[in-house]
Tab-separated table of C-alpha atoms and ligand atoms in Angstrom:
chain	number	residue	atom	x	y	z
K	29	MET	CA	-19.765	34.909	43.842
K	30	TYR	CA	-21.820	33.971	40.779
K	31	ALA	CA	-25.409	35.102	40.392
K	32	ASP	CA	-27.777	32.219	39.923
K	33	THR	CA	-29.379	31.968	36.499
K	34	GLU	CA	-32.230	29.969	35.111
K	35	MET	CA	-31.425	26.470	33.990
K	36	ALA	CA	-31.466	25.496	30.391
K	37	PRO	CA	-34.529	23.717	29.099
K	38	ALA	CA	-33.638	20.075	28.475
K	39	SER	CA	-33.805	19.814	24.713
K	40	ALA	CA	-31.439	17.568	22.832
K	41	THR	CA	-32.043	19.130	19.441
K	42	SER	CA	-32.024	22.887	20.029
K	43	PRO	CA	-29.650	23.961	22.777
K	44	PRO	CA	-30.727	27.240	24.386
K	45	ALA	CA	-28.414	30.133	23.728
K	46	VAL	CA	-27.391	32.287	26.667
K	47	SER	CA	-26.857	35.953	25.813
K	48	ASP	CA	-24.536	38.488	27.395
K	49	ARG	CA	-25.294	42.084	28.440
K	50	LEU	CA	-24.961	43.254	24.844
K	51	GLY	CA	-27.327	40.551	23.580
K	52	ARG	CA	-24.565	38.382	22.089
K	53	PRO	CA	-25.192	34.624	22.274
K	54	LEU	CA	-22.515	32.126	23.282
K	55	ARG	CA	-21.855	30.229	20.043
K	56	ASP	CA	-18.132	29.424	19.811
K	57	LEU	CA	-15.637	27.884	22.159
K	58	ARG	CA	-11.896	28.068	21.577
K	59	LEU	CA	-10.059	25.437	23.576
K	60	SER	CA	-6.341	25.878	24.080
K	61	VAL	CA	-4.786	22.450	24.598
K	62	THR	CA	-1.233	23.579	25.394
K	63	ASP	CA	0.620	26.825	26.112
K	64	ARG	CA	3.743	25.536	24.344
K	65	CYS	CA	4.828	26.226	20.800
K	66	ASN	CA	7.797	25.212	18.650
K	67	PHE	CA	7.773	28.653	16.945
K	68	ARG	CA	8.650	32.008	18.475
K	69	CYS	CA	6.682	34.307	16.161
K	70	VAL	CA	7.840	37.838	16.823
K	71	TYR	CA	4.282	39.141	17.234
K	72	CYS	CA	3.188	36.365	19.609
K	73	MET	CA	5.993	34.677	21.615
K	74	PRO	CA	9.051	36.936	21.327
K	75	LYS	CA	12.218	35.031	22.237
K	76	ASP	CA	13.403	37.495	24.834
K	77	VAL	CA	10.257	36.735	26.889
K	78	PHE	CA	9.605	33.116	25.887
K	79	GLY	CA	13.254	32.025	26.132
K	80	PRO	CA	14.777	28.864	27.646
K	81	GLY	CA	13.993	30.124	31.170
K	82	HIS	CA	10.271	30.628	30.523
K	83	ALA	CA	8.014	28.639	32.858
K	84	PHE	CA	5.372	26.814	30.855
K	85	LEU	CA	2.474	25.079	32.572
K	86	PRO	CA	3.350	21.824	34.319
K	87	LYS	CA	1.425	18.782	33.079
K	88	SER	CA	-0.663	18.611	36.253
K	89	ALA	CA	-1.978	22.139	35.620
K	90	VAL	CA	-3.206	21.349	32.114
K	91	LEU	CA	-6.760	20.049	31.657
K	92	SER	CA	-6.946	16.349	30.790
K	93	PHE	CA	-8.776	15.050	27.709
K	94	GLU	CA	-11.643	13.952	29.972
K	95	GLU	CA	-11.878	17.409	31.555
K	96	LEU	CA	-11.720	19.140	28.169
K	97	THR	CA	-14.412	16.880	26.747
K	98	ARG	CA	-16.656	17.368	29.747
K	99	VAL	CA	-16.389	21.129	29.667
K	100	ALA	CA	-16.858	21.145	25.875
K	101	ARG	CA	-20.035	19.080	26.190
K	102	ILE	CA	-21.398	21.470	28.810
K	103	PHE	CA	-20.720	24.428	26.489
K	104	VAL	CA	-22.418	22.668	23.578
K	105	GLU	CA	-25.442	22.008	25.784
K	106	GLN	CA	-25.565	25.782	26.322
K	107	GLY	CA	-25.710	26.564	22.611
K	108	VAL	CA	-22.097	26.401	21.427
K	109	GLU	CA	-22.000	25.116	17.840
K	110	LYS	CA	-18.319	25.442	16.961
K	111	ILE	CA	-15.214	24.335	18.830
K	112	ARG	CA	-11.773	25.415	17.683
K	113	LEU	CA	-8.687	23.730	19.147
K	114	THR	CA	-5.792	26.129	19.611
K	115	GLY	CA	-2.569	26.490	21.588
K	116	GLY	CA	0.254	27.561	21.677
K	117	GLU	CA	0.631	24.954	18.983
K	118	PRO	CA	-2.114	22.339	19.449
K	119	LEU	CA	-0.300	19.603	17.500
K	120	LEU	CA	2.314	19.530	20.273
K	121	ARG	CA	-0.269	18.066	22.653
K	122	ARG	CA	0.440	14.349	22.868
K	123	ASP	CA	-2.245	12.089	21.335
K	124	LEU	CA	-4.285	15.013	20.018
K	125	PRO	CA	-6.278	12.730	17.645
K	126	VAL	CA	-7.596	10.902	20.730
K	127	LEU	CA	-9.032	14.188	22.044
K	128	VAL	CA	-10.462	15.016	18.599
K	129	ASN	CA	-12.189	11.643	18.543
K	130	MET	CA	-13.710	12.311	21.981
K	131	LEU	CA	-14.916	15.797	21.008
K	132	ALA	CA	-16.265	14.658	17.633
K	133	GLN	CA	-18.774	12.478	19.468
K	134	ILE	CA	-20.429	15.372	21.318
K	135	GLU	CA	-24.049	15.522	20.287
K	136	ASN	CA	-25.142	18.748	18.531
K	137	LEU	CA	-21.586	19.977	17.903
K	138	LYS	CA	-21.758	21.296	14.331
K	139	ASP	CA	-18.166	22.280	13.643
K	140	LEU	CA	-14.905	20.950	15.090
K	141	THR	CA	-11.838	22.741	13.814
K	142	LEU	CA	-8.229	23.575	14.674
K	143	THR	CA	-5.706	26.360	14.147
K	144	THR	CA	-2.116	25.181	13.709
K	145	ASN	CA	1.224	26.548	12.530
K	146	GLY	CA	1.318	23.581	10.148
K	147	SER	CA	4.705	22.274	11.256
K	148	GLY	CA	3.308	18.896	12.332
K	149	LEU	CA	0.719	18.346	9.633
K	150	ALA	CA	2.839	16.086	7.442
K	151	THR	CA	2.436	13.346	10.070
K	152	LEU	CA	-0.748	14.400	11.877
K	153	ALA	CA	-3.141	15.528	9.128
K	154	LYS	CA	-4.421	12.035	8.355
K	155	PRO	CA	-4.841	10.833	11.969
K	156	LEU	CA	-6.689	14.072	12.761
K	157	HIS	CA	-8.994	13.693	9.777
K	158	ASP	CA	-9.618	10.034	10.629
K	159	ALA	CA	-10.430	11.050	14.219
K	160	GLY	CA	-13.251	13.307	13.000
K	161	LEU	CA	-11.732	16.797	12.742
K	162	HIS	CA	-13.881	18.754	10.269
K	163	ARG	CA	-11.577	21.615	9.233
K	164	ILE	CA	-8.140	23.132	9.780
K	165	THR	CA	-6.725	26.640	9.597
K	166	VAL	CA	-2.985	27.066	9.073
K	167	SER	CA	-1.073	30.177	10.123
K	168	LEU	CA	1.460	31.170	7.472
K	169	ASP	CA	2.890	34.667	7.247
K	170	ALA	CA	5.107	34.499	4.161
K	171	LEU	CA	6.164	32.357	1.207
K	172	ASP	CA	9.607	33.878	1.076
K	173	ASP	CA	11.750	31.528	3.130
K	174	ALA	CA	13.943	34.218	4.675
K	175	VAL	CA	10.919	36.304	5.697
K	176	PHE	CA	9.130	33.254	7.104
K	177	ARG	CA	12.187	32.178	9.110
K	178	ALA	CA	12.585	35.683	10.490
K	179	MET	CA	8.946	35.754	11.575
K	180	ASN	CA	8.850	32.308	13.230
K	181	ASP	CA	12.299	33.121	14.669
K	182	VAL	CA	13.300	29.456	14.975
K	183	GLU	CA	14.628	29.052	11.400
K	184	PHE	CA	11.649	26.885	10.435
K	185	PRO	CA	11.704	26.534	6.628
K	186	VAL	CA	8.558	27.418	4.696
K	187	HIS	CA	8.715	24.275	2.531
K	188	ARG	CA	7.882	22.129	5.571
K	189	VAL	CA	4.643	24.037	6.157
K	190	LEU	CA	3.845	23.743	2.438
K	191	ASN	CA	4.441	19.961	2.686
K	192	GLY	CA	2.084	19.895	5.670
K	193	LEU	CA	-0.548	21.673	3.581
K	194	ASP	CA	-0.169	19.038	0.848
K	195	ALA	CA	-0.654	16.293	3.437
K	196	ALA	CA	-3.746	18.060	4.767
K	197	LEU	CA	-5.251	18.333	1.276
K	198	GLU	CA	-4.509	14.657	0.616
K	199	SER	CA	-6.192	13.741	3.904
K	200	GLY	CA	-9.419	15.453	2.835
K	201	PHE	CA	-9.182	18.899	4.449
K	202	ALA	CA	-10.296	21.320	1.730
K	203	PRO	CA	-10.722	24.174	1.565
K	204	ILE	CA	-8.010	25.065	4.086
K	205	LYS	CA	-7.951	28.550	5.570
K	206	ILE	CA	-4.543	30.237	5.711
K	207	ASN	CA	-4.062	32.983	8.325
K	208	MET	CA	-1.458	35.640	7.512
K	209	VAL	CA	-0.742	38.273	10.163
K	210	VAL	CA	0.451	41.358	8.290
K	211	LYS	CA	3.139	43.472	9.943
K	212	ARG	CA	4.282	46.645	8.222
K	213	GLY	CA	7.796	46.529	6.845
K	214	VAL	CA	8.135	42.851	7.775
K	215	ASN	CA	5.870	40.839	5.449
K	216	ASP	CA	3.565	43.354	3.741
K	217	HIS	CA	5.417	42.789	0.451
K	218	GLN	CA	4.110	39.202	0.649
K	219	ILE	CA	0.442	40.248	0.383
K	220	VAL	CA	0.226	39.792	-3.392
K	221	PRO	CA	2.538	36.733	-3.719
K	222	MET	CA	0.501	34.949	-1.023
K	223	ALA	CA	-2.755	35.745	-2.875
K	224	ARG	CA	-1.278	34.380	-6.127
K	225	HIS	CA	-0.014	31.185	-4.499
K	226	PHE	CA	-3.238	30.431	-2.641
K	227	GLN	CA	-5.668	31.295	-5.461
K	228	GLY	CA	-8.143	28.563	-6.239
K	229	PRO	CA	-10.759	26.395	-4.558
K	230	GLN	CA	-8.450	24.564	-2.150
K	231	PHE	CA	-7.487	27.554	0.008
K	232	ILE	CA	-9.016	30.640	1.581
K	233	LEU	CA	-6.287	33.108	2.478
K	234	ARG	CA	-7.130	35.559	5.266
K	235	TYR	CA	-5.095	38.648	6.051
K	236	ILE	CA	-5.142	39.559	9.747
K	237	GLU	CA	-4.408	43.031	11.063
K	238	TYR	CA	-1.611	42.846	13.608
K	239	MET	CA	-3.197	43.232	17.077
K	240	ASP	CA	-2.113	44.503	20.490
K	241	VAL	CA	-2.754	41.175	22.186
K	242	GLY	CA	-0.690	40.288	25.258
K	243	ASN	CA	1.984	42.539	26.726
K	244	THR	CA	5.129	41.283	25.107
K	245	ASN	CA	5.091	41.985	21.381
K	246	GLY	CA	5.819	45.715	21.548
K	247	TRP	CA	2.766	46.507	19.390
K	248	ARG	CA	2.591	49.937	17.763
K	249	MET	CA	-0.241	51.259	15.622
K	250	ASP	CA	2.369	52.160	12.974
K	251	ASP	CA	3.063	48.424	12.479
K	252	VAL	CA	-0.561	47.705	11.536
K	253	VAL	CA	-1.433	47.543	7.847
K	254	PRO	CA	-5.143	48.414	7.875
K	255	ALA	CA	-7.648	46.361	5.890
K	256	GLY	CA	-8.264	49.249	3.466
K	257	GLU	CA	-4.585	49.367	2.561
K	258	ILE	CA	-4.386	45.567	2.153
K	259	LEU	CA	-7.388	45.726	-0.182
K	260	SER	CA	-6.055	48.537	-2.310
K	261	ASN	CA	-2.737	46.723	-2.542
K	262	LEU	CA	-4.559	43.597	-3.753
K	263	GLY	CA	-6.705	45.702	-6.085
K	264	GLU	CA	-3.638	46.580	-8.145
K	265	SER	CA	-3.179	42.917	-9.101
K	266	PHE	CA	-6.613	41.308	-8.764
K	267	ASP	CA	-10.245	42.042	-9.510
K	268	LEU	CA	-12.033	41.285	-6.210
K	269	ARG	CA	-15.762	41.336	-5.388
K	270	GLN	CA	-17.115	41.441	-1.843
K	271	LEU	CA	-19.202	38.462	-0.655
K	272	PRO	CA	-21.841	38.331	2.099
K	273	PRO	CA	-20.870	36.697	5.428
K	274	ASN	CA	-21.281	32.913	5.703
K	275	TYR	CA	-22.838	33.267	9.139
K	276	PRO	CA	-23.679	36.089	11.587
K	277	GLY	CA	-20.574	37.127	13.491
K	278	GLU	CA	-18.041	35.898	10.925
K	279	VAL	CA	-14.841	37.800	11.712
K	280	ALA	CA	-13.474	37.894	8.170
K	281	LYS	CA	-14.816	40.118	5.405
K	282	ARG	CA	-14.981	37.887	2.331
K	283	PHE	CA	-14.031	38.629	-1.256
K	284	ARG	CA	-13.948	36.462	-4.373
K	285	HIS	CA	-11.681	36.694	-7.361
K	286	ALA	CA	-13.895	37.864	-10.224
K	287	ASN	CA	-12.104	35.391	-12.532
K	288	GLY	CA	-13.353	32.443	-10.439
K	289	GLY	CA	-9.989	32.085	-8.683
K	290	GLY	CA	-11.461	31.457	-5.242
K	291	GLU	CA	-11.879	33.474	-2.077
K	292	ILE	CA	-9.855	35.651	0.271
K	293	GLY	CA	-10.736	37.247	3.619
K	294	ILE	CA	-9.609	40.221	5.678
K	295	ILE	CA	-9.821	40.275	9.470
K	296	SER	CA	-9.834	43.923	10.455
K	297	SER	CA	-10.051	43.736	14.219
K	298	VAL	CA	-8.056	46.969	14.659
K	299	SER	CA	-9.404	49.271	11.939
K	300	GLN	CA	-12.994	47.923	11.873
K	301	PRO	CA	-13.746	46.022	15.090
K	302	PHE	CA	-16.435	43.365	15.165
K	303	CYS	CA	-17.157	43.185	18.923
K	304	ARG	CA	-20.860	43.748	18.327
K	305	SER	CA	-21.236	40.231	16.967
K	306	CYS	CA	-18.599	38.503	19.104
K	307	THR	CA	-19.901	35.127	20.270
K	308	ARG	CA	-16.561	33.569	21.309
K	309	ALA	CA	-15.465	32.180	24.667
K	310	ARG	CA	-11.868	31.063	25.186
K	311	LEU	CA	-10.578	28.440	27.592
K	312	SER	CA	-6.854	28.375	28.355
K	313	ALA	CA	-5.013	25.065	28.699
K	314	GLU	CA	-5.179	25.381	32.492
K	315	GLY	CA	-8.928	25.929	32.471
K	316	GLN	CA	-9.233	29.718	32.725
K	317	LEU	CA	-12.280	30.997	30.880
K	318	TYR	CA	-11.758	34.318	29.073
K	319	THR	CA	-14.670	36.226	27.596
K	320	CYS	CA	-12.445	38.455	25.442
K	321	LEU	CA	-9.143	38.034	23.624
K	322	PHE	CA	-7.915	41.115	25.467
K	323	SER	CA	-9.017	40.164	28.995
K	324	SER	CA	-6.457	40.543	31.718
K	325	VAL	CA	-7.968	37.827	33.901
K	326	GLY	CA	-9.832	34.618	33.306
K	327	HIS	CA	-12.325	32.741	35.439
K	328	ASP	CA	-10.829	29.554	36.796
K	329	LEU	CA	-12.992	26.545	35.897
K	330	LYS	CA	-10.380	23.959	36.902
K	331	PRO	CA	-11.253	23.880	40.618
K	332	LEU	CA	-14.868	23.321	39.624
K	333	LEU	CA	-13.917	20.457	37.321
K	334	ARG	CA	-11.625	18.904	39.927
K	335	SER	CA	-13.847	19.243	42.990
K	336	GLY	CA	-16.617	16.850	42.077
K	337	MET	CA	-19.035	19.649	41.184
K	338	THR	CA	-22.042	18.493	39.168
K	339	ASP	CA	-22.592	19.414	35.516
K	340	GLU	CA	-25.625	21.455	36.590
K	341	LYS	CA	-23.564	23.635	38.910
K	342	ILE	CA	-20.802	24.151	36.352
K	343	THR	CA	-23.481	25.026	33.801
K	344	ARG	CA	-24.858	27.669	36.126
K	345	VAL	CA	-21.433	29.201	36.618
K	346	ILE	CA	-20.737	29.353	32.870
K	347	ARG	CA	-24.151	30.847	32.064
K	348	SER	CA	-23.734	33.383	34.812
K	349	LEU	CA	-20.285	34.440	33.582
K	350	TRP	CA	-21.546	34.834	30.024
K	351	LYS	CA	-24.654	36.758	31.095
K	352	ASP	CA	-22.428	39.190	32.948
K	353	ARG	CA	-20.145	39.788	29.943
K	354	SER	CA	-19.844	43.253	28.439
K	355	ASP	CA	-16.423	43.043	26.711
K	356	ARG	CA	-15.800	45.107	23.584
K	357	TYR	CA	-12.114	45.800	23.795
K	358	SER	CA	-11.424	46.435	20.106
K	359	GLU	CA	-14.202	49.022	19.923
K	360	LEU	CA	-12.769	50.848	22.919
K	361	ARG	CA	-9.092	50.554	21.943
K	362	SER	CA	-7.126	53.633	22.948
K	363	ALA	CA	-3.692	54.533	24.286
K	364	GLU	CA	-4.942	53.657	27.783
K	365	THR	CA	-6.411	50.246	26.924
K	366	THR	CA	-3.356	49.268	24.915
K	367	ALA	CA	-1.228	49.708	28.034
K	368	LEU	CA	-3.481	47.526	30.241
K	369	PRO	CA	-2.175	44.104	31.314
K	370	LYS	CA	-3.573	41.333	29.106
K	371	ALA	CA	-3.304	37.572	28.856
K	372	GLU	CA	-0.823	36.363	26.236
K	373	MET	CA	-2.049	35.193	22.818
K	374	SER	CA	-0.153	31.915	23.284
K	375	LEU	CA	-2.341	31.187	26.335
K	376	LEU	CA	-5.573	32.093	24.564
K	377	GLY	CA	-4.857	30.649	21.135
K	378	GLY	CA	-5.893	33.684	19.126
U	5	LIG	P1	-13.949	30.228	10.853
U	5	LIG	O1	-14.462	29.273	11.863
U	5	LIG	O2	-13.249	29.527	9.753
U	5	LIG	O3	-14.963	31.208	10.388
U	5	LIG	O4	-12.791	30.956	11.600
U	5	LIG	P2	-12.699	32.448	12.044
U	5	LIG	O5	-12.997	33.321	10.882
U	5	LIG	O6	-13.433	32.608	13.319
U	5	LIG	O7	-11.187	32.642	12.192
U	5	LIG	P3	-10.142	32.183	13.252
U	5	LIG	O8	-10.788	31.564	14.390
U	5	LIG	O9	-9.110	31.402	12.511
U	5	LIG	O10	-9.590	33.584	13.646
U	5	LIG	C1	-8.632	34.178	12.853
U	5	LIG	C2	-7.982	35.279	13.597
U	5	LIG	O11	-8.891	36.360	13.741
U	5	LIG	C3	-7.581	34.939	15.004
U	5	LIG	O12	-6.379	34.247	15.020
U	5	LIG	C4	-7.482	36.292	15.604
U	5	LIG	O13	-6.278	36.885	15.180
U	5	LIG	C5	-8.649	36.989	14.933
U	5	LIG	N1	-9.833	36.841	15.779
U	5	LIG	C6	-10.640	35.754	15.855
U	5	LIG	N2	-11.588	35.942	16.761
U	5	LIG	C7	-11.384	37.167	17.274
U	5	LIG	C8	-12.035	37.936	18.270
U	5	LIG	O14	-12.999	37.506	18.870
U	5	LIG	N3	-11.548	39.165	18.523
U	5	LIG	C9	-10.494	39.658	17.872
U	5	LIG	N4	-10.116	40.886	18.186
U	5	LIG	N5	-9.830	38.968	16.937
U	5	LIG	C10	-10.267	37.738	16.655
U	6	LIG	N1	-2.119	39.872	15.946
U	6	LIG	C1	-2.908	39.210	15.081
U	6	LIG	N2	-2.951	37.867	14.997
U	6	LIG	C2	-2.156	37.175	15.803
U	6	LIG	N3	-1.960	35.851	15.930
U	6	LIG	C3	-1.046	35.648	16.916
U	6	LIG	N4	-0.621	36.829	17.415
U	6	LIG	C4	-1.296	37.797	16.725
U	6	LIG	C5	-1.292	39.209	16.772
U	6	LIG	N5	-0.524	39.897	17.618
U	6	LIG	C6	-2.642	34.838	15.101
U	6	LIG	C7	-1.718	33.796	14.530
U	6	LIG	C8	-2.639	32.646	14.308
U	6	LIG	C9	-3.712	32.841	15.313
U	6	LIG	C10	-3.716	31.772	16.344
U	6	LIG	O1	-3.500	34.085	15.914
U	6	LIG	O2	-1.126	34.119	13.350
U	6	LIG	O3	-3.184	32.619	13.009
U	7	LIG	FE1	3.239	29.688	18.012
U	7	LIG	FE2	1.053	30.437	16.693
U	7	LIG	FE3	2.146	32.066	18.518
U	7	LIG	FE4	3.419	31.634	16.243
U	7	LIG	S1	1.411	32.625	16.461
U	7	LIG	S2	4.339	31.597	18.296
U	7	LIG	S3	2.922	29.524	15.795
U	7	LIG	S4	1.221	30.075	18.919
U	8	LIG	FE1	-14.699	39.792	21.009
U	8	LIG	FE2	-13.022	40.994	22.657
U	8	LIG	FE3	-12.359	40.535	20.086
U	8	LIG	FE4	-14.194	42.384	20.695
U	8	LIG	S1	-12.037	42.430	21.227
U	8	LIG	S2	-14.317	40.854	19.065
U	8	LIG	S3	-15.189	41.408	22.463
U	8	LIG	S4	-12.738	38.986	21.668
């Protein structure tokens, strides 16, 4: 099933990158640690689909900490430098700091980070920092409590996320990135208030264009506020200057406040796709490897991990899958692709 590929040279200091058909190296791994979430954001886990009757993964189907750490180490040996823990909501995974501690010990891993909705940070920020987590990103779509409650759709009050952010700052996570998905007519009036609130060195606010991920959010192009419009909106209140990327393949375009008030970013995956430099692999909580956020199917690594297969064989499979990759969904987006079946964002962790 998988073409054989050459084995990686055994070098502890400079892991060999494997490149796909479009010459893109494998540099980032996003590990989903659970498919569950305590929010029901309207653009991600709409209640009518993810209601009380929804079948989440049983515990036995979810990769264990040992399996996650093993697979993460294999990816790092193949050139992955950054691991991001995602969900669903990753803080719902029991004993998450134990996993962080295991991953933090992987040799040559440069960046270990996590994306959370922030609801559990008041209690978990310090244990996660102590366990060796380098950075966190918090999703927050509005400061206005009524708007925020309507978007998370579980009546979660915004002040609890803000308390979680305080706890994260006190624990040593700064700067913290804030992800705001912008949906027209829902929270676009929060663009400027969010920028005001998160000005300064402790936060980097990123505006994300609403995407057609999954099949359940009823995405329409009319709901997307394109990056250009977000920028011109901001331009009426702030003097912003564009910054160069921090690293090749960074998804956010960066801007700084000319008055020294810190940085913001815009992630324009709909209006200005960045597939050309996409170096991200995604592993779902049940061990399906996806080579694109918009893939309809993953490649099941769990049977490999649970069948006594050697690291060398698993390495070959992963390299082969990456070499075969030609995904560039956002560049090809059209009425036809939008209608294709896709894995849900809550499985892939964004
Ligand atoms: P840093 O490690 O801090 O640079 O994070 P990042 O800029 O990679 O951002 P993050 O992983 O937090 O991604 C932010 C959001 O951008 C995600 O939640 C997605 O909505 C979007 N995004 C990230 N990666 C991709 C991608 O490969 N394709 C698309 N279409 N969108 C992506
Ligand atoms: N479009 C854009 N971003 C999304 N996210 C979830 N669903 C969507 C969507 N449809 C973002 C969340 C979070 C990250 C995991 O993915 O806001 O920041
Ligand atoms: Fe949960 Fe994040 Fe999806 Fe919202 S966007 S429902 S917080 S996984
Ligand atoms: Fe990468 Fe797919 Fe996103 Fe393009 S659409 S940037 S290939 S994950």
